[in-house]
Amino acid sequence: MTGPQTAEEPGPSYADRRAGRKEAVMEPVEIEAKTLIQKSKTPSNDYVINPYTGCVLGCAYCFASFAGRQFGRSVTEWGDYLYVKKNAVELARKELAKMPQDKRRGTMLLSSVTDPYQGHETKYRLTRGILRELKAVEYPGLVRILTKSPVVTRDIDLLSGLPRAEVGMTVTTTDDKVSRWLEVRAPLASRRLRTLAELSEAGIPTYAFVGPLLPHFATQPELLDDLFGQLVEAGVSEVFMEHINLKQYIRERMDEVLADEPEDVRLAYLQARTKEHREHLDAIVAELLDKHGLRLRFEEVVHHDDNDALRQRLASSA
């Protein structure tokens, strides 16, 4: 296994790694977007901003692999393309200026189907520019970040200057070998844990997104116990958790990744599609959350098929 890699130094894709090839240099495509701030379809978020289409991290389990279809990209190409909305900052400025004051109270997510701090952000600085525009209007709603990248610490100055902001870091494991297996172009799990600690020390509210909840935790709960413990050490007090999404278009990629794995590993991912597996994991999660004093966002481990029901429940309780 190689040493830790940052978002600026991506490792090979999972397909290339198995074939023994190094990752080809990928040139992003610059585009002019028509709109930027969109109404969100995810629970607890009112608006979403995706400065990029596509994501070079290309994680094997990612549900967002459909995002490139508007450019004729198939789900099998996920991780191999990136469209840069070069006018994103200008759009943010114009659309925020037109947004009525009562609409500005909504939660703004960066981002839902891309990583706002993937390596090309160090060149294009779109996320930083958007945060600057949100700060300029003193956006009163919650600005929520979700990323796997330590590049987010670059923007601590802007995040700390917003009326309300929080940063979520996706951490699915403490084992760098596992993170390199499923998230081979993403920063290693250990680096993400350090990033959470750095953000907490800077006074930025944080949370961890344990999504997907990896199937092997059902038979090895001690690994989830260790993950929760390290999250607490990094200053995290709240976690958002999702069961793995294994819809057909995701299974096509996951089956490729699992093809050369031992039978028990392949069986674990097959069983993850069942309600019984999810209920078993839910019980493990509940016990370990109580042990570590962690709060569970939404008070449940989210399953993609239940998103509509969760959204309705949140709306009725608002």
Short mmCIF file of C-alpha atoms in Angstrom, two decimals:
data_model
loop_
_atom_site.label_atom_id
_atom_site.label_comp_id
_atom_site.label_asym_id
_atom_site.label_seq_id
_atom_site.Cartn_x
_atom_site.Cartn_y
_atom_site.Cartn_z
CA MET A 1 0.00 0.00 0.00
CA THR A 2 1.24 3.45 -0.81
CA GLY A 3 1.55 6.29 1.67
CA PRO A 4 -1.18 8.84 2.39
CA GLN A 5 -2.39 10.76 -0.64
CA THR A 6 -4.18 14.07 -0.68
CA ALA A 7 -6.94 15.10 -3.05
CA GLU A 8 -4.25 16.82 -5.12
CA GLU A 9 -2.40 13.51 -5.52
CA PRO A 10 -5.07 10.98 -6.56
CA GLY A 11 -4.36 7.27 -6.60
CA PRO A 12 -5.40 4.92 -9.42
CA SER A 13 -9.04 4.13 -10.05
CA TYR A 14 -10.23 0.76 -8.78
CA ALA A 15 -10.43 -0.56 -12.36
CA ASP A 16 -6.92 0.65 -13.21
CA ARG A 17 -5.53 -0.65 -9.92
CA ARG A 18 -6.76 -4.16 -10.63
CA ALA A 19 -5.34 -3.99 -14.14
CA GLY A 20 -2.01 -2.79 -12.79
CA ARG A 21 -2.13 0.50 -14.63
CA LYS A 22 -1.51 4.00 -13.33
CA GLU A 23 -4.32 6.52 -13.54
CA ALA A 24 -4.39 8.43 -16.80
CA VAL A 25 -4.22 12.20 -16.54
CA MET A 26 -7.77 13.52 -16.80
CA GLU A 27 -8.41 17.00 -18.14
CA PRO A 28 -11.52 18.69 -16.71
CA VAL A 29 -13.99 20.30 -19.10
CA GLU A 30 -14.94 23.92 -18.39
CA ILE A 31 -18.60 24.76 -18.98
CA GLU A 32 -20.99 27.68 -18.51
CA ALA A 33 -23.83 26.68 -16.18
CA LYS A 34 -27.29 28.23 -16.51
CA THR A 35 -28.20 27.96 -12.82
CA LEU A 36 -26.38 27.05 -9.62
CA ILE A 37 -28.53 27.10 -6.48
CA GLN A 38 -31.04 24.28 -6.74
CA LYS A 39 -33.81 23.07 -4.47
CA SER A 40 -32.55 20.01 -2.64
CA LYS A 41 -34.03 16.53 -2.85
CA THR A 42 -32.11 15.31 0.18
CA PRO A 43 -33.58 15.25 3.70
CA SER A 44 -32.85 18.30 5.93
CA ASN A 45 -31.34 20.39 3.10
CA ASP A 46 -33.36 23.14 1.42
CA TYR A 47 -30.86 24.09 -1.28
CA VAL A 48 -27.85 22.47 -2.86
CA ILE A 49 -24.89 23.84 -4.79
CA ASN A 50 -22.76 21.54 -6.95
CA PRO A 51 -19.85 23.58 -8.39
CA TYR A 52 -18.77 20.57 -10.44
CA THR A 53 -20.48 17.77 -12.35
CA GLY A 54 -18.73 14.50 -11.79
CA CYS A 55 -16.17 13.65 -9.14
CA VAL A 56 -12.64 12.46 -9.72
CA LEU A 57 -12.68 10.53 -6.44
CA GLY A 58 -14.86 7.96 -8.23
CA CYS A 59 -15.75 5.93 -5.12
CA ALA A 60 -17.06 2.51 -6.08
CA TYR A 61 -20.26 2.73 -4.02
CA CYS A 62 -21.25 6.31 -4.92
CA PHE A 63 -24.94 6.79 -5.73
CA ALA A 64 -24.15 10.00 -7.66
CA SER A 65 -22.72 8.16 -10.67
CA PHE A 66 -25.88 9.08 -12.59
CA ALA A 67 -24.88 12.76 -12.52
CA GLY A 68 -23.08 12.81 -15.87
CA ARG A 69 -25.97 11.55 -17.95
CA GLN A 70 -26.73 15.10 -19.12
CA PHE A 71 -23.35 14.96 -20.88
CA GLY A 72 -23.89 11.46 -22.23
CA ARG A 73 -21.73 9.85 -19.56
CA SER A 74 -22.57 6.33 -18.39
CA VAL A 75 -22.44 5.18 -14.77
CA THR A 76 -19.41 3.05 -15.62
CA GLU A 77 -17.44 6.23 -16.40
CA TRP A 78 -17.90 7.62 -12.88
CA GLY A 79 -14.61 9.07 -11.70
CA ASP A 80 -13.26 9.51 -15.22
CA TYR A 81 -14.75 12.93 -16.03
CA LEU A 82 -15.20 16.33 -14.43
CA TYR A 83 -17.17 19.33 -15.71
CA VAL A 84 -16.20 22.60 -14.08
CA LYS A 85 -18.91 25.27 -13.82
CA LYS A 86 -16.49 28.11 -14.41
CA ASN A 87 -19.18 30.78 -13.86
CA ALA A 88 -20.34 29.26 -10.56
CA VAL A 89 -19.19 32.17 -8.38
CA GLU A 90 -20.87 34.73 -10.63
CA LEU A 91 -24.09 32.70 -10.58
CA ALA A 92 -23.96 32.44 -6.80
CA ARG A 93 -23.66 36.22 -6.53
CA LYS A 94 -26.59 36.86 -8.89
CA GLU A 95 -28.88 34.17 -7.48
CA LEU A 96 -28.26 35.15 -3.85
CA ALA A 97 -29.06 38.77 -4.74
CA LYS A 98 -32.42 37.68 -6.15
CA MET A 99 -33.26 35.33 -3.26
CA PRO A 100 -35.97 36.77 -0.95
CA GLN A 101 -34.96 37.20 2.68
CA ASP A 102 -37.41 34.55 3.89
CA LYS A 103 -35.85 31.98 1.52
CA ARG A 104 -32.36 32.68 2.85
CA ARG A 105 -33.14 30.87 6.09
CA GLY A 106 -32.90 27.50 4.37
CA THR A 107 -30.01 25.07 4.77
CA MET A 108 -27.53 25.28 1.88
CA LEU A 109 -25.54 22.10 1.10
CA LEU A 110 -22.22 21.98 -0.71
CA SER A 111 -22.51 19.42 -2.25
CA SER A 112 -24.83 16.49 -3.00
CA VAL A 113 -23.51 14.80 -6.17
CA THR A 114 -19.89 15.93 -6.23
CA ASP A 115 -17.14 16.67 -3.73
CA PRO A 116 -16.79 20.46 -3.44
CA TYR A 117 -13.15 20.06 -2.35
CA GLN A 118 -11.85 17.46 -4.78
CA GLY A 119 -8.36 18.20 -6.04
CA HIS A 120 -9.29 20.55 -8.90
CA GLU A 121 -10.79 22.95 -6.33
CA THR A 122 -7.23 24.01 -5.50
CA LYS A 123 -7.01 25.41 -9.04
CA TYR A 124 -10.53 26.67 -9.71
CA ARG A 125 -11.42 27.82 -6.17
CA LEU A 126 -15.14 27.70 -6.97
CA THR A 127 -16.23 26.50 -3.54
CA ARG A 128 -14.14 29.19 -1.88
CA GLY A 129 -15.65 31.82 -4.15
CA ILE A 130 -19.19 30.63 -3.39
CA LEU A 131 -18.50 30.74 0.35
CA ARG A 132 -17.21 34.28 -0.09
CA GLU A 133 -20.50 35.25 -1.72
CA LEU A 134 -22.50 33.61 1.08
CA LYS A 135 -20.42 35.53 3.60
CA ALA A 136 -20.87 38.79 1.70
CA VAL A 137 -24.66 38.60 2.08
CA GLU A 138 -24.33 37.24 5.64
CA TYR A 139 -26.44 34.25 4.64
CA PRO A 140 -28.42 33.52 7.82
CA GLY A 141 -29.32 29.91 7.05
CA LEU A 142 -27.05 26.98 7.79
CA VAL A 143 -24.25 26.43 5.26
CA ARG A 144 -23.45 22.73 5.33
CA ILE A 145 -20.34 21.22 3.77
CA LEU A 146 -19.95 17.53 2.94
CA THR A 147 -16.55 16.35 1.69
CA LYS A 148 -13.82 13.73 1.92
CA SER A 149 -11.02 16.24 1.40
CA PRO A 150 -8.64 18.01 3.80
CA VAL A 151 -8.64 20.94 1.34
CA VAL A 152 -11.66 22.18 3.31
CA THR A 153 -9.33 23.47 6.03
CA ARG A 154 -8.10 26.09 3.55
CA ASP A 155 -11.46 27.84 3.98
CA ILE A 156 -11.62 27.92 7.78
CA ASP A 157 -11.41 31.70 7.59
CA LEU A 158 -14.62 31.94 5.53
CA LEU A 159 -16.46 29.19 7.38
CA SER A 160 -15.77 30.83 10.72
CA GLY A 161 -17.05 34.14 9.34
CA LEU A 162 -20.46 32.79 8.30
CA PRO A 163 -23.39 33.20 10.71
CA ARG A 164 -23.97 29.43 10.69
CA ALA A 165 -21.78 26.76 9.14
CA GLU A 166 -20.85 23.13 9.71
CA VAL A 167 -18.53 20.69 7.98
CA GLY A 168 -19.27 17.02 7.51
CA MET A 169 -16.48 14.62 6.64
CA THR A 170 -17.34 11.26 5.09
CA VAL A 171 -15.54 8.57 7.09
CA THR A 172 -16.55 4.98 6.43
CA THR A 173 -13.67 3.14 8.12
CA THR A 174 -10.50 3.62 10.16
CA ASP A 175 -8.66 1.11 8.00
CA ASP A 176 -6.69 2.82 5.24
CA LYS A 177 -6.53 -0.46 3.30
CA VAL A 178 -10.33 -0.61 3.17
CA SER A 179 -10.63 3.07 2.21
CA ARG A 180 -8.07 2.56 -0.55
CA TRP A 181 -10.09 -0.44 -1.79
CA LEU A 182 -13.45 1.34 -2.19
CA GLU A 183 -12.35 5.00 -2.27
CA VAL A 184 -9.06 4.63 -4.08
CA ARG A 185 -8.78 8.23 -5.32
CA ALA A 186 -10.01 9.80 -2.08
CA PRO A 187 -7.79 10.97 0.79
CA LEU A 188 -7.14 8.13 3.21
CA ALA A 189 -9.45 7.58 6.16
CA SER A 190 -6.72 8.51 8.62
CA ARG A 191 -6.27 11.89 6.91
CA ARG A 192 -9.99 12.58 7.09
CA LEU A 193 -10.01 11.90 10.82
CA ARG A 194 -7.15 14.36 11.27
CA THR A 195 -9.09 16.92 9.23
CA LEU A 196 -12.09 16.61 11.56
CA ALA A 197 -9.79 17.23 14.52
CA GLU A 198 -8.26 20.31 12.82
CA LEU A 199 -11.71 21.75 12.10
CA SER A 200 -12.88 21.14 15.67
CA GLU A 201 -9.75 22.79 17.07
CA ALA A 202 -10.51 25.81 14.85
CA GLY A 203 -13.99 26.07 16.35
CA ILE A 204 -15.87 24.87 13.26
CA PRO A 205 -18.88 22.64 14.11
CA THR A 206 -18.38 19.20 12.58
CA TYR A 207 -20.20 15.97 11.99
CA ALA A 208 -19.23 12.67 10.42
CA PHE A 209 -21.07 11.03 7.56
CA VAL A 210 -20.70 7.27 8.02
CA GLY A 211 -22.12 6.47 4.65
CA PRO A 212 -22.29 3.94 3.42
CA LEU A 213 -22.39 1.83 6.55
CA LEU A 214 -20.14 -0.94 5.28
CA PRO A 215 -21.70 -4.43 5.34
CA HIS A 216 -18.81 -6.13 7.13
CA PHE A 217 -19.63 -4.21 10.33
CA ALA A 218 -22.51 -6.68 10.78
CA THR A 219 -20.04 -9.48 11.51
CA GLN A 220 -17.19 -7.32 12.85
CA PRO A 221 -18.85 -4.75 15.13
CA GLU A 222 -15.54 -4.11 16.87
CA LEU A 223 -14.45 -2.22 13.75
CA LEU A 224 -17.43 0.10 13.99
CA ASP A 225 -16.70 0.48 17.70
CA ASP A 226 -13.20 1.63 16.80
CA LEU A 227 -14.53 4.05 14.17
CA PHE A 228 -16.93 5.68 16.62
CA GLY A 229 -14.17 5.95 19.21
CA GLN A 230 -11.82 7.70 16.80
CA LEU A 231 -14.58 10.07 15.68
CA VAL A 232 -15.15 11.12 19.28
CA GLU A 233 -11.39 11.66 19.69
CA ALA A 234 -11.53 13.92 16.61
CA GLY A 235 -14.14 16.12 18.29
CA VAL A 236 -17.26 14.70 16.61
CA SER A 237 -20.46 14.52 18.65
CA GLU A 238 -22.99 13.78 15.88
CA VAL A 239 -23.04 11.30 13.01
CA PHE A 240 -25.21 10.95 9.93
CA MET A 241 -25.43 7.34 8.78
CA GLU A 242 -26.74 5.62 5.67
CA HIS A 243 -27.04 1.99 4.70
CA ILE A 244 -25.24 1.13 1.50
CA ASN A 245 -27.25 1.87 -1.63
CA LEU A 246 -27.17 -1.19 -3.86
CA LYS A 247 -29.52 -0.23 -6.65
CA GLN A 248 -28.84 -1.91 -9.98
CA TYR A 249 -26.62 0.81 -11.48
CA ILE A 250 -24.41 0.79 -8.35
CA ARG A 251 -24.30 -3.00 -8.14
CA GLU A 252 -22.84 -3.11 -11.63
CA ARG A 253 -19.75 -1.28 -10.38
CA MET A 254 -19.65 -2.97 -6.99
CA ASP A 255 -19.85 -6.44 -8.55
CA GLU A 256 -16.77 -5.56 -10.58
CA VAL A 257 -14.93 -4.44 -7.45
CA LEU A 258 -16.00 -7.56 -5.52
CA ALA A 259 -15.22 -10.03 -8.30
CA ASP A 260 -11.75 -10.94 -7.00
CA GLU A 261 -12.62 -10.79 -3.29
CA PRO A 262 -13.05 -13.84 -1.02
CA GLU A 263 -16.45 -15.49 -0.92
CA ASP A 264 -17.26 -14.21 2.60
CA VAL A 265 -16.75 -10.61 1.45
CA ARG A 266 -18.97 -11.09 -1.60
CA LEU A 267 -21.59 -12.76 0.58
CA ALA A 268 -21.60 -9.84 3.02
CA TYR A 269 -22.44 -7.42 0.22
CA LEU A 270 -25.12 -9.75 -1.11
CA GLN A 271 -26.76 -9.95 2.32
CA ALA A 272 -26.58 -6.16 2.63
CA ARG A 273 -29.50 -5.95 0.23
CA THR A 274 -31.86 -7.53 2.77
CA LYS A 275 -34.05 -5.93 5.43
CA GLU A 276 -32.75 -8.43 7.99
CA HIS A 277 -29.18 -7.25 7.46
CA ARG A 278 -30.15 -3.62 7.91
CA GLU A 279 -32.10 -4.32 11.08
CA HIS A 280 -29.14 -6.26 12.52
CA LEU A 281 -26.78 -3.38 11.75
CA ASP A 282 -29.25 -0.88 13.20
CA ALA A 283 -29.14 -2.72 16.53
CA ILE A 284 -25.34 -2.71 16.54
CA VAL A 285 -25.27 1.00 15.71
CA ALA A 286 -27.71 1.88 18.51
CA GLU A 287 -25.62 0.07 21.13
CA LEU A 288 -22.34 1.62 20.01
CA LEU A 289 -23.76 5.14 19.70
CA ASP A 290 -24.92 4.90 23.30
CA LYS A 291 -21.52 3.59 24.38
CA HIS A 292 -19.68 6.54 22.79
CA GLY A 293 -22.25 9.23 23.55
CA LEU A 294 -22.77 10.07 19.89
CA ARG A 295 -25.99 11.58 18.53
CA LEU A 296 -27.52 10.05 15.41
CA ARG A 297 -28.79 12.63 12.95
CA PHE A 298 -32.43 11.96 11.95
CA GLU A 299 -32.54 9.42 14.80
CA GLU A 300 -32.16 6.57 12.33
CA VAL A 301 -29.75 5.02 9.88
CA VAL A 302 -31.10 6.26 6.57
CA HIS A 303 -31.90 3.85 3.76
CA HIS A 304 -32.22 5.34 0.27
CA ASP A 305 -35.56 3.67 -0.39
CA ASP A 306 -36.94 5.42 2.70
CA ASN A 307 -35.83 8.96 1.80
CA ASP A 308 -39.31 10.14 0.83
CA ALA A 309 -40.80 8.97 4.11
CA LEU A 310 -37.98 10.61 6.07
CA ARG A 311 -38.42 13.88 4.19
CA GLN A 312 -42.13 13.92 4.99
CA ARG A 313 -41.47 13.21 8.66
CA LEU A 314 -38.95 16.04 8.89
CA ALA A 315 -41.32 18.44 7.15
CA SER A 316 -44.17 17.61 9.52
CA SER A 317 -41.99 18.14 12.58
CA ALA A 318 -40.57 21.48 11.39
#
